[in-house]
């Protein structure tokens, strides 16, 4: 079996990072109901402290969290060479924050309450983008 075949078969993971337990729970339930593997985190710091599978994935990230904000976390990931697609979610963001997130590489910026179809479309796009990036990296 080739490396690219392995990369396409790995089970993708959606990482949900939000300080609101009800958001983490509802998103986790939704994604698990679609047979997606989900890991939830209270904060960006908690995510950074845990080991993660080396499999295709994406991050659903609240932009406004105590401690390290979503934008600060996005910069930290870039500095560490972590290239997981990020979907920002926010209950109270303004246009400059969303523009900054998108310019820094986010694939989507959604406002709460979340439109389930828009969120799922962004997640599936993020998972596919990361899977394609991994296959390309292995072929080099």
PDB file of N, CA and C in Angstrom, residues 45-115:
ATOM      1  N   UNK A  45      -4.862  26.627  24.878  1.00  0.00           N
ATOM      2  CA  UNK A  45      -3.774  26.079  25.678  1.00  0.00           C
ATOM      3  C   UNK A  45      -3.957  24.575  25.890  1.00  0.00           C
ATOM      4  N   UNK A  46      -5.192  24.153  26.148  1.00  0.00           N
ATOM      5  CA  UNK A  46      -5.459  22.728  26.338  1.00  0.00           C
ATOM      6  C   UNK A  46      -5.124  21.951  25.063  1.00  0.00           C
ATOM      7  N   UNK A  47      -5.489  22.478  23.916  1.00  0.00           N
ATOM      8  CA  UNK A  47      -5.164  21.832  22.642  1.00  0.00           C
ATOM      9  C   UNK A  47      -3.654  21.691  22.487  1.00  0.00           C
ATOM     10  N   UNK A  48      -2.918  22.760  22.769  1.00  0.00           N
ATOM     11  CA  UNK A  48      -1.466  22.756  22.584  1.00  0.00           C
ATOM     12  C   UNK A  48      -0.762  21.788  23.540  1.00  0.00           C
ATOM     13  N   UNK A  49      -1.375  21.499  24.681  1.00  0.00           N
ATOM     14  CA  UNK A  49      -0.751  20.623  25.671  1.00  0.00           C
ATOM     15  C   UNK A  49      -0.956  19.142  25.388  1.00  0.00           C
ATOM     16  N   UNK A  50      -1.855  18.804  24.484  1.00  0.00           N
ATOM     17  CA  UNK A  50      -2.152  17.394  24.200  1.00  0.00           C
ATOM     18  C   UNK A  50      -1.547  16.951  22.880  1.00  0.00           C
ATOM     19  N   UNK A  51      -1.176  15.674  22.829  1.00  0.00           N
ATOM     20  CA  UNK A  51      -0.715  15.084  21.568  1.00  0.00           C
ATOM     21  C   UNK A  51      -1.927  14.831  20.691  1.00  0.00           C
ATOM     22  N   UNK A  52      -1.729  14.919  19.389  1.00  0.00           N
ATOM     23  CA  UNK A  52      -2.826  14.749  18.444  1.00  0.00           C
ATOM     24  C   UNK A  52      -2.447  13.728  17.386  1.00  0.00           C
ATOM     25  N   UNK A  53      -3.444  13.023  16.865  1.00  0.00           N
ATOM     26  CA  UNK A  53      -3.136  12.035  15.825  1.00  0.00           C
ATOM     27  C   UNK A  53      -2.610  12.724  14.572  1.00  0.00           C
ATOM     28  N   UNK A  54      -1.732  12.045  13.883  1.00  0.00           N
ATOM     29  CA  UNK A  54      -1.226  12.576  12.619  1.00  0.00           C
ATOM     30  C   UNK A  54      -2.141  12.071  11.513  1.00  0.00           C
ATOM     31  N   UNK A  55      -3.304  12.667  11.451  1.00  0.00           N
ATOM     32  CA  UNK A  55      -4.300  12.273  10.460  1.00  0.00           C
ATOM     33  C   UNK A  55      -4.944  13.539   9.910  1.00  0.00           C
ATOM     34  N   UNK A  56      -5.643  13.414   8.791  1.00  0.00           N
ATOM     35  CA  UNK A  56      -6.311  14.591   8.245  1.00  0.00           C
ATOM     36  C   UNK A  56      -7.244  15.201   9.280  1.00  0.00           C
ATOM     37  N   UNK A  57      -7.356  16.516   9.272  1.00  0.00           N
ATOM     38  CA  UNK A  57      -8.223  17.153  10.245  1.00  0.00           C
ATOM     39  C   UNK A  57      -8.468  18.606   9.927  1.00  0.00           C
ATOM     40  N   UNK A  58      -9.269  19.213  10.787  1.00  0.00           N
ATOM     41  CA  UNK A  58      -9.484  20.650  10.742  1.00  0.00           C
ATOM     42  C   UNK A  58      -9.880  21.096  12.142  1.00  0.00           C
ATOM     43  N   UNK A  59      -9.821  22.391  12.348  1.00  0.00           N
ATOM     44  CA  UNK A  59     -10.112  22.974  13.660  1.00  0.00           C
ATOM     45  C   UNK A  59     -11.311  23.899  13.532  1.00  0.00           C
ATOM     46  N   UNK A  60     -12.285  23.715  14.420  1.00  0.00           N
ATOM     47  CA  UNK A  60     -13.394  24.658  14.570  1.00  0.00           C
ATOM     48  C   UNK A  60     -13.046  25.448  15.830  1.00  0.00           C
ATOM     49  N   UNK A  61     -12.823  26.741  15.674  1.00  0.00           N
ATOM     50  CA  UNK A  61     -12.192  27.541  16.716  1.00  0.00           C
ATOM     51  C   UNK A  61     -12.978  28.807  17.037  1.00  0.00           C
ATOM     52  N   UNK A  62     -13.309  28.964  18.313  1.00  0.00           N
ATOM     53  CA  UNK A  62     -13.939  30.209  18.766  1.00  0.00           C
ATOM     54  C   UNK A  62     -12.885  31.309  18.744  1.00  0.00           C
ATOM     55  N   UNK A  63     -13.227  32.441  18.186  1.00  0.00           N
ATOM     56  CA  UNK A  63     -12.256  33.529  18.084  1.00  0.00           C
ATOM     57  C   UNK A  63     -12.067  34.255  19.415  1.00  0.00           C
ATOM     58  N   UNK A  64     -13.121  34.317  20.235  1.00  0.00           N
ATOM     59  CA  UNK A  64     -13.054  35.059  21.495  1.00  0.00           C
ATOM     60  C   UNK A  64     -13.069  34.106  22.683  1.00  0.00           C
ATOM     61  N   UNK A  65     -11.883  33.810  23.195  1.00  0.00           N
ATOM     62  CA  UNK A  65     -11.761  32.934  24.358  1.00  0.00           C
ATOM     63  C   UNK A  65     -10.878  33.601  25.398  1.00  0.00           C
ATOM     64  N   UNK A  66     -11.090  33.260  26.671  1.00  0.00           N
ATOM     65  CA  UNK A  66     -10.178  33.768  27.697  1.00  0.00           C
ATOM     66  C   UNK A  66      -8.781  33.190  27.479  1.00  0.00           C
ATOM     67  N   UNK A  67      -7.787  33.879  27.945  1.00  0.00           N
ATOM     68  CA  UNK A  67      -6.418  33.409  27.731  1.00  0.00           C
ATOM     69  C   UNK A  67      -5.999  33.718  26.313  1.00  0.00           C
ATOM     70  N   UNK A  68      -5.541  32.702  25.610  1.00  0.00           N
ATOM     71  CA  UNK A  68      -5.100  32.861  24.226  1.00  0.00           C
ATOM     72  C   UNK A  68      -6.331  32.954  23.319  1.00  0.00           C
ATOM     73  N   UNK A  69      -6.440  34.048  22.578  1.00  0.00           N
ATOM     74  CA  UNK A  69      -7.582  34.210  21.663  1.00  0.00           C
ATOM     75  C   UNK A  69      -7.410  33.281  20.465  1.00  0.00           C
ATOM     76  N   UNK A  70      -8.468  33.144  19.693  1.00  0.00           N
ATOM     77  CA  UNK A  70      -8.393  32.333  18.492  1.00  0.00           C
ATOM     78  C   UNK A  70      -7.358  32.844  17.505  1.00  0.00           C
ATOM     79  N   UNK A  71      -7.275  34.170  17.356  1.00  0.00           N
ATOM     80  CA  UNK A  71      -6.286  34.737  16.428  1.00  0.00           C
ATOM     81  C   UNK A  71      -4.863  34.502  16.920  1.00  0.00           C
ATOM     82  N   UNK A  72      -4.631  34.616  18.217  1.00  0.00           N
ATOM     83  CA  UNK A  72      -3.303  34.334  18.782  1.00  0.00           C
ATOM     84  C   UNK A  72      -2.949  32.856  18.588  1.00  0.00           C
ATOM     85  N   UNK A  73      -3.935  31.995  18.770  1.00  0.00           N
ATOM     86  CA  UNK A  73      -3.735  30.559  18.586  1.00  0.00           C
ATOM     87  C   UNK A  73      -3.398  30.249  17.125  1.00  0.00           C
ATOM     88  N   UNK A  74      -4.093  30.889  16.196  1.00  0.00           N
ATOM     89  CA  UNK A  74      -3.820  30.712  14.776  1.00  0.00           C
ATOM     90  C   UNK A  74      -2.358  31.075  14.472  1.00  0.00           C
ATOM     91  N   UNK A  75      -1.888  32.194  15.021  1.00  0.00           N
ATOM     92  CA  UNK A  75      -0.489  32.597  14.816  1.00  0.00           C
ATOM     93  C   UNK A  75       0.470  31.590  15.439  1.00  0.00           C
ATOM     94  N   UNK A  76       0.155  31.088  16.633  1.00  0.00           N
ATOM     95  CA  UNK A  76       1.013  30.105  17.300  1.00  0.00           C
ATOM     96  C   UNK A  76       1.114  28.829  16.473  1.00  0.00           C
ATOM     97  N   UNK A  77       0.008  28.379  15.910  1.00  0.00           N
ATOM     98  CA  UNK A  77       0.041  27.179  15.070  1.00  0.00           C
ATOM     99  C   UNK A  77       0.916  27.400  13.843  1.00  0.00           C
ATOM    100  N   UNK A  78       0.780  28.562  13.213  1.00  0.00           N
ATOM    101  CA  UNK A  78       1.598  28.864  12.039  1.00  0.00           C
ATOM    102  C   UNK A  78       3.081  28.854  12.400  1.00  0.00           C
ATOM    103  N   UNK A  79       3.434  29.432  13.547  1.00  0.00           N
ATOM    104  CA  UNK A  79       4.827  29.461  13.981  1.00  0.00           C
ATOM    105  C   UNK A  79       5.369  28.065  14.259  1.00  0.00           C
ATOM    106  N   UNK A  80       4.480  27.143  14.692  1.00  0.00           N
ATOM    107  CA  UNK A  80       4.897  25.772  14.969  1.00  0.00           C
ATOM    108  C   UNK A  80       4.842  24.886  13.726  1.00  0.00           C
ATOM    109  N   UNK A  81       4.411  25.437  12.600  1.00  0.00           N
ATOM    110  CA  UNK A  81       4.340  24.671  11.373  1.00  0.00           C
ATOM    111  C   UNK A  81       3.131  23.749  11.295  1.00  0.00           C
ATOM    112  N   UNK A  82       2.132  23.975  12.135  1.00  0.00           N
ATOM    113  CA  UNK A  82       0.903  23.187  12.088  1.00  0.00           C
ATOM    114  C   UNK A  82      -0.011  23.824  11.050  1.00  0.00           C
ATOM    115  N   UNK A  83      -0.405  23.033  10.076  1.00  0.00           N
ATOM    116  CA  UNK A  83      -1.133  23.579   8.929  1.00  0.00           C
ATOM    117  C   UNK A  83      -2.548  23.024   8.823  1.00  0.00           C
ATOM    118  N   UNK A  84      -3.217  22.837   9.944  1.00  0.00           N
ATOM    119  CA  UNK A  84      -4.600  22.359   9.903  1.00  0.00           C
ATOM    120  C   UNK A  84      -5.522  23.498   9.490  1.00  0.00           C
ATOM    121  N   UNK A  85      -6.463  23.233   8.589  1.00  0.00           N
ATOM    122  CA  UNK A  85      -7.433  24.266   8.213  1.00  0.00           C
ATOM    123  C   UNK A  85      -8.246  24.717   9.435  1.00  0.00           C
ATOM    124  N   UNK A  86      -8.510  26.016   9.523  1.00  0.00           N
ATOM    125  CA  UNK A  86      -9.240  26.573  10.663  1.00  0.00           C
ATOM    126  C   UNK A  86     -10.540  27.205  10.197  1.00  0.00           C
ATOM    127  N   UNK A  87     -11.607  26.855  10.907  1.00  0.00           N
ATOM    128  CA  UNK A  87     -12.924  27.465  10.716  1.00  0.00           C
ATOM    129  C   UNK A  87     -13.207  28.252  11.987  1.00  0.00           C
ATOM    130  N   UNK A  88     -13.227  29.560  11.885  1.00  0.00           N
ATOM    131  CA  UNK A  88     -13.515  30.387  13.052  1.00  0.00           C
ATOM    132  C   UNK A  88     -15.013  30.482  13.278  1.00  0.00           C
ATOM    133  N   UNK A  89     -15.404  30.475  14.559  1.00  0.00           N
ATOM    134  CA  UNK A  89     -16.787  30.730  14.939  1.00  0.00           C
ATOM    135  C   UNK A  89     -16.778  31.813  16.002  1.00  0.00           C
ATOM    136  N   UNK A  90     -17.832  32.632  16.013  1.00  0.00           N
ATOM    137  CA  UNK A  90     -17.872  33.712  16.988  1.00  0.00           C
ATOM    138  C   UNK A  90     -19.295  34.191  17.208  1.00  0.00           C
ATOM    139  N   UNK A  91     -19.558  34.566  18.443  1.00  0.00           N
ATOM    140  CA  UNK A  91     -20.858  35.123  18.781  1.00  0.00           C
ATOM    141  C   UNK A  91     -20.888  36.629  18.699  1.00  0.00           C
ATOM    142  N   UNK A  92     -19.719  37.261  18.700  1.00  0.00           N
ATOM    143  CA  UNK A  92     -19.710  38.723  18.770  1.00  0.00           C
ATOM    144  C   UNK A  92     -18.484  39.342  18.113  1.00  0.00           C
ATOM    145  N   UNK A  93     -18.171  38.914  16.923  1.00  0.00           N
ATOM    146  CA  UNK A  93     -17.010  39.481  16.247  1.00  0.00           C
ATOM    147  C   UNK A  93     -17.405  40.595  15.305  1.00  0.00           C
ATOM    148  N   UNK A  94     -16.418  41.384  15.004  1.00  0.00           N
ATOM    149  CA  UNK A  94     -16.653  42.460  14.052  1.00  0.00           C
ATOM    150  C   UNK A  94     -15.912  42.157  12.752  1.00  0.00           C
ATOM    151  N   UNK A  95     -16.138  42.991  11.768  1.00  0.00           N
ATOM    152  CA  UNK A  95     -15.567  42.754  10.445  1.00  0.00           C
ATOM    153  C   UNK A  95     -14.036  42.742  10.462  1.00  0.00           C
ATOM    154  N   UNK A  96     -13.349  43.673  11.152  1.00  0.00           N
ATOM    155  CA  UNK A  96     -11.886  43.627  11.135  1.00  0.00           C
ATOM    156  C   UNK A  96     -11.310  42.301  11.660  1.00  0.00           C
ATOM    157  N   UNK A  97     -11.936  41.716  12.669  1.00  0.00           N
ATOM    158  CA  UNK A  97     -11.443  40.442  13.201  1.00  0.00           C
ATOM    159  C   UNK A  97     -11.630  39.337  12.161  1.00  0.00           C
ATOM    160  N   UNK A  98     -12.781  39.312  11.517  1.00  0.00           N
ATOM    161  CA  UNK A  98     -13.005  38.268  10.515  1.00  0.00           C
ATOM    162  C   UNK A  98     -12.062  38.435   9.325  1.00  0.00           C
ATOM    163  N   UNK A  99     -11.814  39.645   8.930  1.00  0.00           N
ATOM    164  CA  UNK A  99     -10.874  39.898   7.828  1.00  0.00           C
ATOM    165  C   UNK A  99      -9.473  39.440   8.223  1.00  0.00           C
ATOM    166  N   UNK A 100      -9.048  39.759   9.431  1.00  0.00           N
ATOM    167  CA  UNK A 100      -7.723  39.338   9.896  1.00  0.00           C
ATOM    168  C   UNK A 100      -7.610  37.818   9.911  1.00  0.00           C
ATOM    169  N   UNK A 101      -8.640  37.137  10.387  1.00  0.00           N
ATOM    170  CA  UNK A 101      -8.628  35.674  10.433  1.00  0.00           C
ATOM    171  C   UNK A 101      -8.497  35.086   9.029  1.00  0.00           C
ATOM    172  N   UNK A 102      -9.265  35.611   8.099  1.00  0.00           N
ATOM    173  CA  UNK A 102      -9.231  35.096   6.727  1.00  0.00           C
ATOM    174  C   UNK A 102      -7.892  35.399   6.045  1.00  0.00           C
ATOM    175  N   UNK A 103      -7.347  36.577   6.268  1.00  0.00           N
ATOM    176  CA  UNK A 103      -6.050  36.920   5.682  1.00  0.00           C
ATOM    177  C   UNK A 103      -4.936  36.039   6.242  1.00  0.00           C
ATOM    178  N   UNK A 104      -5.136  35.546   7.458  1.00  0.00           N
ATOM    179  CA  UNK A 104      -4.133  34.682   8.081  1.00  0.00           C
ATOM    180  C   UNK A 104      -4.338  33.217   7.727  1.00  0.00           C
ATOM    181  N   UNK A 105      -5.306  32.932   6.872  1.00  0.00           N
ATOM    182  CA  UNK A 105      -5.430  31.572   6.365  1.00  0.00           C
ATOM    183  C   UNK A 105      -6.656  30.782   6.787  1.00  0.00           C
ATOM    184  N   UNK A 106      -7.554  31.367   7.571  1.00  0.00           N
ATOM    185  CA  UNK A 106      -8.774  30.645   7.936  1.00  0.00           C
ATOM    186  C   UNK A 106      -9.560  30.317   6.669  1.00  0.00           C
ATOM    187  N   UNK A 107     -10.250  29.187   6.675  1.00  0.00           N
ATOM    188  CA  UNK A 107     -11.030  28.833   5.486  1.00  0.00           C
ATOM    189  C   UNK A 107     -12.462  29.335   5.570  1.00  0.00           C
ATOM    190  N   UNK A 108     -12.913  29.696   6.786  1.00  0.00           N
ATOM    191  CA  UNK A 108     -14.275  30.209   6.943  1.00  0.00           C
ATOM    192  C   UNK A 108     -14.373  30.948   8.267  1.00  0.00           C
ATOM    193  N   UNK A 109     -15.314  31.880   8.334  1.00  0.00           N
ATOM    194  CA  UNK A 109     -15.593  32.619   9.569  1.00  0.00           C
ATOM    195  C   UNK A 109     -17.111  32.665   9.697  1.00  0.00           C
ATOM    196  N   UNK A 110     -17.649  31.942  10.680  1.00  0.00           N
ATOM    197  CA  UNK A 110     -19.093  31.828  10.865  1.00  0.00           C
ATOM    198  C   UNK A 110     -19.513  32.457  12.180  1.00  0.00           C
ATOM    199  N   UNK A 111     -20.707  33.035  12.197  1.00  0.00           N
ATOM    200  CA  UNK A 111     -21.209  33.650  13.423  1.00  0.00           C
ATOM    201  C   UNK A 111     -22.248  32.753  14.093  1.00  0.00           C
ATOM    202  N   UNK A 112     -22.257  32.837  15.419  1.00  0.00           N
ATOM    203  CA  UNK A 112     -23.242  32.104  16.219  1.00  0.00           C
ATOM    204  C   UNK A 112     -24.522  32.935  16.282  1.00  0.00           C
ATOM    205  N   UNK A 113     -25.681  32.327  16.284  1.00  0.00           N
ATOM    206  CA  UNK A 113     -25.888  30.884  16.214  1.00  0.00           C
ATOM    207  C   UNK A 113     -25.469  30.354  14.843  1.00  0.00           C
ATOM    208  N   UNK A 114     -24.857  29.184  14.860  1.00  0.00           N
ATOM    209  CA  UNK A 114     -24.275  28.630  13.647  1.00  0.00           C
ATOM    210  C   UNK A 114     -25.330  28.059  12.714  1.00  0.00           C
ATOM    211  N   UNK A 115     -25.135  28.311  11.437  1.00  0.00           N
ATOM    212  CA  UNK A 115     -25.936  27.666  10.404  1.00  0.00           C
ATOM    213  C   UNK A 115     -25.297  26.291  10.199  1.00  0.00           C
TER     214      UNK A 115
END
